[in-house]
């Protein structure tokens, strides 16, 4: 809570209520999805579409038709913006239930990604991140480092086909020997896992 941006992030993620806020966000998201779908069903033309289905009769707040203007504006803009609203709400709700959504996608789409040919992993001689970047470039020349973590001695990388700005490809190093202890290549993961990693980029 160092500045107003931190306050806005905490409100957006947890409504200032920690884990309870996250649960409420999920419930609100599901309710909002039901709301926008029911609105679309209510609006959907019974016969054929016409300009009348999108018309808005403009009037001033002081006029009797103001209520009709509000209703028509709500209906028309809701329909026009249905897809972006759906994407924002659906992805935000999916992030609140990320574990369940991820498991469901992995079950539905278990197809394994393309496995890379086995290569000899270069030796890392020191804790220098420049050396680690050089080793990562040998292993995956198409990937680019985005984040490093001193706490876990790891780096995150992004590949050309990834949507996530920080990438989900990860390399971890042993803090004592400096050798690579873990190597997660996003392109080798299941289709379900890769789809799950597109939820956050779509939301932002």
JSON list of C-alpha atoms in Angstrom, two decimals:
[
{"chain": "A", "resi": 1, "resn": "UNK", "atom": "CA", "xyz": [0.00, 0.00, 0.00]},
{"chain": "A", "resi": 2, "resn": "UNK", "atom": "CA", "xyz": [2.80, 2.39, -0.90]},
{"chain": "A", "resi": 3, "resn": "UNK", "atom": "CA", "xyz": [0.79, 4.66, -3.19]},
{"chain": "A", "resi": 4, "resn": "UNK", "atom": "CA", "xyz": [-2.60, 5.09, -4.86]},
{"chain": "A", "resi": 5, "resn": "UNK", "atom": "CA", "xyz": [-1.74, 2.56, -7.58]},
{"chain": "A", "resi": 6, "resn": "UNK", "atom": "CA", "xyz": [-1.21, -0.12, -4.91]},
{"chain": "A", "resi": 7, "resn": "UNK", "atom": "CA", "xyz": [-4.59, 0.78, -3.41]},
{"chain": "A", "resi": 8, "resn": "UNK", "atom": "CA", "xyz": [-6.30, 0.46, -6.79]},
{"chain": "A", "resi": 9, "resn": "UNK", "atom": "CA", "xyz": [-4.61, -2.89, -7.48]},
{"chain": "A", "resi": 10, "resn": "UNK", "atom": "CA", "xyz": [-5.68, -4.26, -4.09]},
{"chain": "A", "resi": 11, "resn": "UNK", "atom": "CA", "xyz": [-9.24, -3.04, -4.62]},
{"chain": "A", "resi": 12, "resn": "UNK", "atom": "CA", "xyz": [-9.39, -4.51, -8.12]},
{"chain": "A", "resi": 13, "resn": "UNK", "atom": "CA", "xyz": [-8.06, -7.89, -6.99]},
{"chain": "A", "resi": 14, "resn": "UNK", "atom": "CA", "xyz": [-9.58, -8.29, -3.52]},
{"chain": "A", "resi": 15, "resn": "UNK", "atom": "CA", "xyz": [-11.96, -5.37, -2.81]},
{"chain": "A", "resi": 16, "resn": "UNK", "atom": "CA", "xyz": [-9.75, -4.63, 0.25]},
{"chain": "A", "resi": 17, "resn": "UNK", "atom": "CA", "xyz": [-11.10, -7.89, 1.77]},
{"chain": "A", "resi": 18, "resn": "UNK", "atom": "CA", "xyz": [-8.19, -10.25, 1.07]},
{"chain": "A", "resi": 19, "resn": "UNK", "atom": "CA", "xyz": [-9.32, -13.84, 0.30]},
{"chain": "A", "resi": 20, "resn": "UNK", "atom": "CA", "xyz": [-12.97, -12.99, 0.99]},
{"chain": "A", "resi": 21, "resn": "UNK", "atom": "CA", "xyz": [-12.79, -10.30, -1.66]},
{"chain": "A", "resi": 22, "resn": "UNK", "atom": "CA", "xyz": [-11.44, -12.80, -4.18]},
{"chain": "A", "resi": 23, "resn": "UNK", "atom": "CA", "xyz": [-14.36, -15.12, -3.49]},
{"chain": "A", "resi": 24, "resn": "UNK", "atom": "CA", "xyz": [-16.81, -12.25, -3.88]},
{"chain": "A", "resi": 25, "resn": "UNK", "atom": "CA", "xyz": [-15.17, -11.24, -7.16]},
{"chain": "A", "resi": 26, "resn": "UNK", "atom": "CA", "xyz": [-15.78, -14.74, -8.47]},
{"chain": "A", "resi": 27, "resn": "UNK", "atom": "CA", "xyz": [-19.44, -14.69, -7.40]},
{"chain": "A", "resi": 28, "resn": "UNK", "atom": "CA", "xyz": [-19.94, -11.22, -8.91]},
{"chain": "A", "resi": 29, "resn": "UNK", "atom": "CA", "xyz": [-18.31, -12.41, -12.14]},
{"chain": "A", "resi": 30, "resn": "UNK", "atom": "CA", "xyz": [-20.64, -15.40, -12.48]},
{"chain": "A", "resi": 31, "resn": "UNK", "atom": "CA", "xyz": [-23.62, -13.15, -11.74]},
{"chain": "A", "resi": 32, "resn": "UNK", "atom": "CA", "xyz": [-22.47, -10.65, -14.36]},
{"chain": "A", "resi": 33, "resn": "UNK", "atom": "CA", "xyz": [-22.12, -13.39, -16.97]},
{"chain": "A", "resi": 34, "resn": "UNK", "atom": "CA", "xyz": [-25.70, -14.50, -16.30]},
{"chain": "A", "resi": 35, "resn": "UNK", "atom": "CA", "xyz": [-26.82, -10.87, -16.53]},
{"chain": "A", "resi": 36, "resn": "UNK", "atom": "CA", "xyz": [-25.23, -10.12, -19.90]},
{"chain": "A", "resi": 37, "resn": "UNK", "atom": "CA", "xyz": [-26.38, -13.40, -21.47]},
{"chain": "A", "resi": 38, "resn": "UNK", "atom": "CA", "xyz": [-29.94, -12.91, -20.24]},
{"chain": "A", "resi": 39, "resn": "UNK", "atom": "CA", "xyz": [-29.86, -9.36, -21.65]},
{"chain": "A", "resi": 40, "resn": "UNK", "atom": "CA", "xyz": [-28.73, -10.65, -25.04]},
{"chain": "A", "resi": 41, "resn": "UNK", "atom": "CA", "xyz": [-31.46, -13.32, -25.05]},
{"chain": "A", "resi": 42, "resn": "UNK", "atom": "CA", "xyz": [-34.09, -10.72, -24.13]},
{"chain": "A", "resi": 43, "resn": "UNK", "atom": "CA", "xyz": [-32.95, -8.42, -26.95]},
{"chain": "A", "resi": 44, "resn": "UNK", "atom": "CA", "xyz": [-32.52, -11.10, -29.66]},
{"chain": "A", "resi": 45, "resn": "UNK", "atom": "CA", "xyz": [-34.95, -10.37, -32.54]},
{"chain": "A", "resi": 46, "resn": "UNK", "atom": "CA", "xyz": [-37.77, -12.92, -32.81]},
{"chain": "A", "resi": 47, "resn": "UNK", "atom": "CA", "xyz": [-37.98, -12.71, -36.62]},
{"chain": "A", "resi": 48, "resn": "UNK", "atom": "CA", "xyz": [-35.42, -10.81, -38.67]},
{"chain": "A", "resi": 49, "resn": "UNK", "atom": "CA", "xyz": [-33.05, -8.05, -37.71]},
{"chain": "A", "resi": 50, "resn": "UNK", "atom": "CA", "xyz": [-33.67, -4.44, -38.64]},
{"chain": "A", "resi": 51, "resn": "UNK", "atom": "CA", "xyz": [-32.30, -0.97, -37.89]},
{"chain": "A", "resi": 52, "resn": "UNK", "atom": "CA", "xyz": [-35.06, -0.61, -35.31]},
{"chain": "A", "resi": 53, "resn": "UNK", "atom": "CA", "xyz": [-33.29, -3.18, -33.11]},
{"chain": "A", "resi": 54, "resn": "UNK", "atom": "CA", "xyz": [-30.37, -0.75, -32.74]},
{"chain": "A", "resi": 55, "resn": "UNK", "atom": "CA", "xyz": [-32.22, 2.57, -32.80]},
{"chain": "A", "resi": 56, "resn": "UNK", "atom": "CA", "xyz": [-32.02, 5.16, -30.03]},
{"chain": "A", "resi": 57, "resn": "UNK", "atom": "CA", "xyz": [-34.61, 7.93, -29.80]},
{"chain": "A", "resi": 58, "resn": "UNK", "atom": "CA", "xyz": [-32.69, 10.86, -28.35]},
{"chain": "A", "resi": 59, "resn": "UNK", "atom": "CA", "xyz": [-34.39, 13.17, -25.85]},
{"chain": "A", "resi": 60, "resn": "UNK", "atom": "CA", "xyz": [-33.48, 15.49, -22.98]},
{"chain": "A", "resi": 61, "resn": "UNK", "atom": "CA", "xyz": [-33.72, 14.49, -19.29]},
{"chain": "A", "resi": 62, "resn": "UNK", "atom": "CA", "xyz": [-36.60, 16.94, -18.90]},
{"chain": "A", "resi": 63, "resn": "UNK", "atom": "CA", "xyz": [-38.69, 15.26, -21.61]},
{"chain": "A", "resi": 64, "resn": "UNK", "atom": "CA", "xyz": [-41.12, 12.36, -21.16]},
{"chain": "A", "resi": 65, "resn": "UNK", "atom": "CA", "xyz": [-39.17, 10.16, -23.59]},
{"chain": "A", "resi": 66, "resn": "UNK", "atom": "CA", "xyz": [-36.00, 10.33, -21.44]},
{"chain": "A", "resi": 67, "resn": "UNK", "atom": "CA", "xyz": [-36.77, 6.95, -19.87]},
{"chain": "A", "resi": 68, "resn": "UNK", "atom": "CA", "xyz": [-37.11, 5.43, -23.33]},
{"chain": "A", "resi": 69, "resn": "UNK", "atom": "CA", "xyz": [-33.77, 6.98, -24.34]},
{"chain": "A", "resi": 70, "resn": "UNK", "atom": "CA", "xyz": [-32.07, 5.38, -21.35]},
{"chain": "A", "resi": 71, "resn": "UNK", "atom": "CA", "xyz": [-33.61, 1.99, -22.06]},
{"chain": "A", "resi": 72, "resn": "UNK", "atom": "CA", "xyz": [-32.72, 2.03, -25.76]},
{"chain": "A", "resi": 73, "resn": "UNK", "atom": "CA", "xyz": [-29.16, 3.24, -25.02]},
{"chain": "A", "resi": 74, "resn": "UNK", "atom": "CA", "xyz": [-28.70, 0.47, -22.47]},
{"chain": "A", "resi": 75, "resn": "UNK", "atom": "CA", "xyz": [-30.00, -2.14, -24.92]},
{"chain": "A", "resi": 76, "resn": "UNK", "atom": "CA", "xyz": [-28.08, -0.98, -27.99]},
{"chain": "A", "resi": 77, "resn": "UNK", "atom": "CA", "xyz": [-24.70, -0.32, -26.35]},
{"chain": "A", "resi": 78, "resn": "UNK", "atom": "CA", "xyz": [-25.02, -3.59, -24.42]},
{"chain": "A", "resi": 79, "resn": "UNK", "atom": "CA", "xyz": [-25.46, -5.52, -27.66]},
{"chain": "A", "resi": 80, "resn": "UNK", "atom": "CA", "xyz": [-22.71, -3.67, -29.53]},
{"chain": "A", "resi": 81, "resn": "UNK", "atom": "CA", "xyz": [-20.23, -4.13, -26.67]},
{"chain": "A", "resi": 82, "resn": "UNK", "atom": "CA", "xyz": [-21.33, -7.67, -25.80]},
{"chain": "A", "resi": 83, "resn": "UNK", "atom": "CA", "xyz": [-18.14, -9.38, -27.02]},
{"chain": "A", "resi": 84, "resn": "UNK", "atom": "CA", "xyz": [-15.58, -7.12, -25.26]},
{"chain": "A", "resi": 85, "resn": "UNK", "atom": "CA", "xyz": [-17.68, -7.12, -22.07]},
{"chain": "A", "resi": 86, "resn": "UNK", "atom": "CA", "xyz": [-17.91, -10.92, -22.24]},
{"chain": "A", "resi": 87, "resn": "UNK", "atom": "CA", "xyz": [-14.14, -11.27, -22.70]},
{"chain": "A", "resi": 88, "resn": "UNK", "atom": "CA", "xyz": [-13.34, -8.97, -19.77]},
{"chain": "A", "resi": 89, "resn": "UNK", "atom": "CA", "xyz": [-15.85, -10.56, -17.38]},
{"chain": "A", "resi": 90, "resn": "UNK", "atom": "CA", "xyz": [-15.24, -14.18, -18.43]},
{"chain": "A", "resi": 91, "resn": "UNK", "atom": "CA", "xyz": [-11.45, -13.92, -18.20]},
{"chain": "A", "resi": 92, "resn": "UNK", "atom": "CA", "xyz": [-11.61, -12.00, -14.91]},
{"chain": "A", "resi": 93, "resn": "UNK", "atom": "CA", "xyz": [-13.89, -14.66, -13.43]},
{"chain": "A", "resi": 94, "resn": "UNK", "atom": "CA", "xyz": [-11.64, -17.42, -14.78]},
{"chain": "A", "resi": 95, "resn": "UNK", "atom": "CA", "xyz": [-8.69, -15.81, -12.99]},
{"chain": "A", "resi": 96, "resn": "UNK", "atom": "CA", "xyz": [-10.60, -15.93, -9.69]},
{"chain": "A", "resi": 97, "resn": "UNK", "atom": "CA", "xyz": [-11.05, -19.67, -10.23]},
{"chain": "A", "resi": 98, "resn": "UNK", "atom": "CA", "xyz": [-7.73, -20.21, -11.99]},
{"chain": "A", "resi": 99, "resn": "UNK", "atom": "CA", "xyz": [-7.00, -23.63, -10.46]},
{"chain": "A", "resi": 100, "resn": "UNK", "atom": "CA", "xyz": [-10.37, -25.10, -11.43]},
{"chain": "A", "resi": 101, "resn": "UNK", "atom": "CA", "xyz": [-10.32, -23.47, -14.89]},
{"chain": "A", "resi": 102, "resn": "UNK", "atom": "CA", "xyz": [-6.77, -24.65, -15.54]},
{"chain": "A", "resi": 103, "resn": "UNK", "atom": "CA", "xyz": [-7.60, -28.23, -14.52]},
{"chain": "A", "resi": 104, "resn": "UNK", "atom": "CA", "xyz": [-10.73, -28.22, -16.69]},
{"chain": "A", "resi": 105, "resn": "UNK", "atom": "CA", "xyz": [-8.82, -26.97, -19.75]},
{"chain": "A", "resi": 106, "resn": "UNK", "atom": "CA", "xyz": [-6.07, -29.55, -19.26]},
{"chain": "A", "resi": 107, "resn": "UNK", "atom": "CA", "xyz": [-8.70, -32.30, -19.09]},
{"chain": "A", "resi": 108, "resn": "UNK", "atom": "CA", "xyz": [-10.56, -31.04, -22.16]},
{"chain": "A", "resi": 109, "resn": "UNK", "atom": "CA", "xyz": [-7.43, -30.40, -24.23]},
{"chain": "A", "resi": 110, "resn": "UNK", "atom": "CA", "xyz": [-4.74, -32.92, -23.17]},
{"chain": "A", "resi": 111, "resn": "UNK", "atom": "CA", "xyz": [-2.88, -32.78, -26.51]},
{"chain": "A", "resi": 112, "resn": "UNK", "atom": "CA", "xyz": [0.83, -32.48, -25.80]},
{"chain": "A", "resi": 113, "resn": "UNK", "atom": "CA", "xyz": [2.85, -29.69, -27.36]},
{"chain": "A", "resi": 114, "resn": "UNK", "atom": "CA", "xyz": [5.76, -30.15, -29.71]},
{"chain": "A", "resi": 115, "resn": "UNK", "atom": "CA", "xyz": [8.71, -31.68, -27.88]},
{"chain": "A", "resi": 116, "resn": "UNK", "atom": "CA", "xyz": [12.08, -30.12, -28.60]},
{"chain": "A", "resi": 117, "resn": "UNK", "atom": "CA", "xyz": [15.04, -32.34, -29.52]},
{"chain": "A", "resi": 118, "resn": "UNK", "atom": "CA", "xyz": [17.23, -33.23, -26.56]},
{"chain": "A", "resi": 119, "resn": "UNK", "atom": "CA", "xyz": [20.27, -31.00, -26.26]},
{"chain": "A", "resi": 120, "resn": "UNK", "atom": "CA", "xyz": [23.30, -30.89, -24.02]},
{"chain": "A", "resi": 121, "resn": "UNK", "atom": "CA", "xyz": [22.68, -28.23, -21.39]},
{"chain": "A", "resi": 122, "resn": "UNK", "atom": "CA", "xyz": [25.72, -25.92, -21.06]},
{"chain": "A", "resi": 123, "resn": "UNK", "atom": "CA", "xyz": [27.55, -25.66, -17.74]},
{"chain": "A", "resi": 124, "resn": "UNK", "atom": "CA", "xyz": [26.91, -22.53, -15.70]},
{"chain": "A", "resi": 125, "resn": "UNK", "atom": "CA", "xyz": [30.07, -21.50, -13.87]},
{"chain": "A", "resi": 126, "resn": "UNK", "atom": "CA", "xyz": [28.89, -18.58, -11.73]},
{"chain": "A", "resi": 127, "resn": "UNK", "atom": "CA", "xyz": [25.88, -16.70, -10.36]},
{"chain": "A", "resi": 128, "resn": "UNK", "atom": "CA", "xyz": [26.25, -14.04, -13.04]},
{"chain": "A", "resi": 129, "resn": "UNK", "atom": "CA", "xyz": [22.92, -13.34, -14.67]},
{"chain": "A", "resi": 130, "resn": "UNK", "atom": "CA", "xyz": [24.69, -12.35, -17.88]},
{"chain": "A", "resi": 131, "resn": "UNK", "atom": "CA", "xyz": [26.12, -15.86, -18.05]},
{"chain": "A", "resi": 132, "resn": "UNK", "atom": "CA", "xyz": [22.70, -17.33, -17.30]},
{"chain": "A", "resi": 133, "resn": "UNK", "atom": "CA", "xyz": [21.16, -15.26, -20.09]},
{"chain": "A", "resi": 134, "resn": "UNK", "atom": "CA", "xyz": [23.81, -16.58, -22.47]},
{"chain": "A", "resi": 135, "resn": "UNK", "atom": "CA", "xyz": [23.05, -20.18, -21.46]},
{"chain": "A", "resi": 136, "resn": "UNK", "atom": "CA", "xyz": [19.31, -19.58, -21.88]},
{"chain": "A", "resi": 137, "resn": "UNK", "atom": "CA", "xyz": [19.95, -18.25, -25.38]},
{"chain": "A", "resi": 138, "resn": "UNK", "atom": "CA", "xyz": [21.80, -21.45, -26.28]},
{"chain": "A", "resi": 139, "resn": "UNK", "atom": "CA", "xyz": [18.96, -23.61, -24.98]},
{"chain": "A", "resi": 140, "resn": "UNK", "atom": "CA", "xyz": [16.14, -21.55, -26.51]},
{"chain": "A", "resi": 141, "resn": "UNK", "atom": "CA", "xyz": [17.48, -18.96, -28.97]},
{"chain": "A", "resi": 142, "resn": "UNK", "atom": "CA", "xyz": [13.96, -17.75, -29.86]},
{"chain": "A", "resi": 143, "resn": "UNK", "atom": "CA", "xyz": [13.04, -16.94, -26.22]},
{"chain": "A", "resi": 144, "resn": "UNK", "atom": "CA", "xyz": [13.73, -13.61, -24.53]},
{"chain": "A", "resi": 145, "resn": "UNK", "atom": "CA", "xyz": [14.28, -13.09, -20.76]},
{"chain": "A", "resi": 146, "resn": "UNK", "atom": "CA", "xyz": [11.60, -10.90, -19.15]},
{"chain": "A", "resi": 147, "resn": "UNK", "atom": "CA", "xyz": [11.81, -11.33, -15.38]},
{"chain": "A", "resi": 148, "resn": "UNK", "atom": "CA", "xyz": [14.40, -12.61, -12.93]},
{"chain": "A", "resi": 149, "resn": "UNK", "atom": "CA", "xyz": [13.83, -13.70, -9.33]},
{"chain": "A", "resi": 150, "resn": "UNK", "atom": "CA", "xyz": [16.63, -13.56, -6.80]},
{"chain": "A", "resi": 151, "resn": "UNK", "atom": "CA", "xyz": [14.48, -15.40, -4.25]},
{"chain": "A", "resi": 152, "resn": "UNK", "atom": "CA", "xyz": [14.03, -18.52, -6.43]},
{"chain": "A", "resi": 153, "resn": "UNK", "atom": "CA", "xyz": [17.12, -18.10, -8.63]},
{"chain": "A", "resi": 154, "resn": "UNK", "atom": "CA", "xyz": [14.99, -18.30, -11.74]},
{"chain": "A", "resi": 155, "resn": "UNK", "atom": "CA", "xyz": [14.11, -16.37, -14.86]},
{"chain": "A", "resi": 156, "resn": "UNK", "atom": "CA", "xyz": [10.94, -16.15, -16.89]},
{"chain": "A", "resi": 157, "resn": "UNK", "atom": "CA", "xyz": [11.12, -15.92, -20.66]},
{"chain": "A", "resi": 158, "resn": "UNK", "atom": "CA", "xyz": [8.68, -15.23, -23.46]},
{"chain": "A", "resi": 159, "resn": "UNK", "atom": "CA", "xyz": [8.54, -16.95, -26.82]},
{"chain": "A", "resi": 160, "resn": "UNK", "atom": "CA", "xyz": [7.18, -15.50, -30.09]},
{"chain": "A", "resi": 161, "resn": "UNK", "atom": "CA", "xyz": [3.91, -17.47, -29.94]},
{"chain": "A", "resi": 162, "resn": "UNK", "atom": "CA", "xyz": [3.14, -16.47, -26.34]},
{"chain": "A", "resi": 163, "resn": "UNK", "atom": "CA", "xyz": [0.56, -13.80, -25.51]},
{"chain": "A", "resi": 164, "resn": "UNK", "atom": "CA", "xyz": [1.72, -13.33, -21.91]},
{"chain": "A", "resi": 165, "resn": "UNK", "atom": "CA", "xyz": [3.93, -10.24, -21.71]},
{"chain": "A", "resi": 166, "resn": "UNK", "atom": "CA", "xyz": [6.30, -11.89, -19.19]},
{"chain": "A", "resi": 167, "resn": "UNK", "atom": "CA", "xyz": [6.13, -15.38, -20.66]},
{"chain": "A", "resi": 168, "resn": "UNK", "atom": "CA", "xyz": [5.60, -18.73, -18.99]},
{"chain": "A", "resi": 169, "resn": "UNK", "atom": "CA", "xyz": [8.83, -20.37, -20.08]},
{"chain": "A", "resi": 170, "resn": "UNK", "atom": "CA", "xyz": [10.97, -20.73, -16.94]},
{"chain": "A", "resi": 171, "resn": "UNK", "atom": "CA", "xyz": [14.52, -21.71, -16.08]},
{"chain": "A", "resi": 172, "resn": "UNK", "atom": "CA", "xyz": [15.64, -22.20, -12.46]},
{"chain": "A", "resi": 173, "resn": "UNK", "atom": "CA", "xyz": [19.22, -22.43, -11.16]},
{"chain": "A", "resi": 174, "resn": "UNK", "atom": "CA", "xyz": [20.76, -24.07, -8.11]},
{"chain": "A", "resi": 175, "resn": "UNK", "atom": "CA", "xyz": [21.93, -21.31, -5.72]},
{"chain": "A", "resi": 176, "resn": "UNK", "atom": "CA", "xyz": [25.06, -23.29, -4.77]},
{"chain": "A", "resi": 177, "resn": "UNK", "atom": "CA", "xyz": [26.25, -25.03, -7.95]},
{"chain": "A", "resi": 178, "resn": "UNK", "atom": "CA", "xyz": [24.55, -22.52, -10.32]},
{"chain": "A", "resi": 179, "resn": "UNK", "atom": "CA", "xyz": [23.47, -25.38, -12.61]},
{"chain": "A", "resi": 180, "resn": "UNK", "atom": "CA", "xyz": [20.00, -25.53, -14.19]},
{"chain": "A", "resi": 181, "resn": "UNK", "atom": "CA", "xyz": [17.63, -27.42, -11.89]},
{"chain": "A", "resi": 182, "resn": "UNK", "atom": "CA", "xyz": [14.36, -26.85, -13.72]},
{"chain": "A", "resi": 183, "resn": "UNK", "atom": "CA", "xyz": [13.43, -26.03, -17.28]},
{"chain": "A", "resi": 184, "resn": "UNK", "atom": "CA", "xyz": [9.80, -25.43, -18.25]},
{"chain": "A", "resi": 185, "resn": "UNK", "atom": "CA", "xyz": [9.15, -24.84, -21.93]},
{"chain": "A", "resi": 186, "resn": "UNK", "atom": "CA", "xyz": [5.64, -23.49, -22.60]},
{"chain": "A", "resi": 187, "resn": "UNK", "atom": "CA", "xyz": [5.55, -24.92, -26.14]},
{"chain": "A", "resi": 188, "resn": "UNK", "atom": "CA", "xyz": [5.94, -28.46, -24.77]},
{"chain": "A", "resi": 189, "resn": "UNK", "atom": "CA", "xyz": [3.01, -28.16, -22.37]},
{"chain": "A", "resi": 190, "resn": "UNK", "atom": "CA", "xyz": [-0.50, -29.45, -23.10]},
{"chain": "A", "resi": 191, "resn": "UNK", "atom": "CA", "xyz": [-2.90, -27.43, -25.23]},
{"chain": "A", "resi": 192, "resn": "UNK", "atom": "CA", "xyz": [-5.11, -26.94, -22.16]},
{"chain": "A", "resi": 193, "resn": "UNK", "atom": "CA", "xyz": [-2.23, -25.44, -20.17]},
{"chain": "A", "resi": 194, "resn": "UNK", "atom": "CA", "xyz": [-1.33, -23.12, -23.03]},
{"chain": "A", "resi": 195, "resn": "UNK", "atom": "CA", "xyz": [-4.95, -22.00, -23.36]},
{"chain": "A", "resi": 196, "resn": "UNK", "atom": "CA", "xyz": [-5.10, -21.32, -19.61]},
{"chain": "A", "resi": 197, "resn": "UNK", "atom": "CA", "xyz": [-2.07, -19.06, -19.95]},
{"chain": "A", "resi": 198, "resn": "UNK", "atom": "CA", "xyz": [-3.96, -16.92, -22.49]},
{"chain": "A", "resi": 199, "resn": "UNK", "atom": "CA", "xyz": [-6.63, -15.93, -19.93]},
{"chain": "A", "resi": 200, "resn": "UNK", "atom": "CA", "xyz": [-4.55, -13.22, -18.24]},
{"chain": "A", "resi": 201, "resn": "UNK", "atom": "CA", "xyz": [-3.26, -11.61, -21.47]},
{"chain": "A", "resi": 202, "resn": "UNK", "atom": "CA", "xyz": [-6.83, -11.53, -22.84]},
{"chain": "A", "resi": 203, "resn": "UNK", "atom": "CA", "xyz": [-8.07, -9.88, -19.66]},
{"chain": "A", "resi": 204, "resn": "UNK", "atom": "CA", "xyz": [-5.50, -7.10, -19.62]}
]
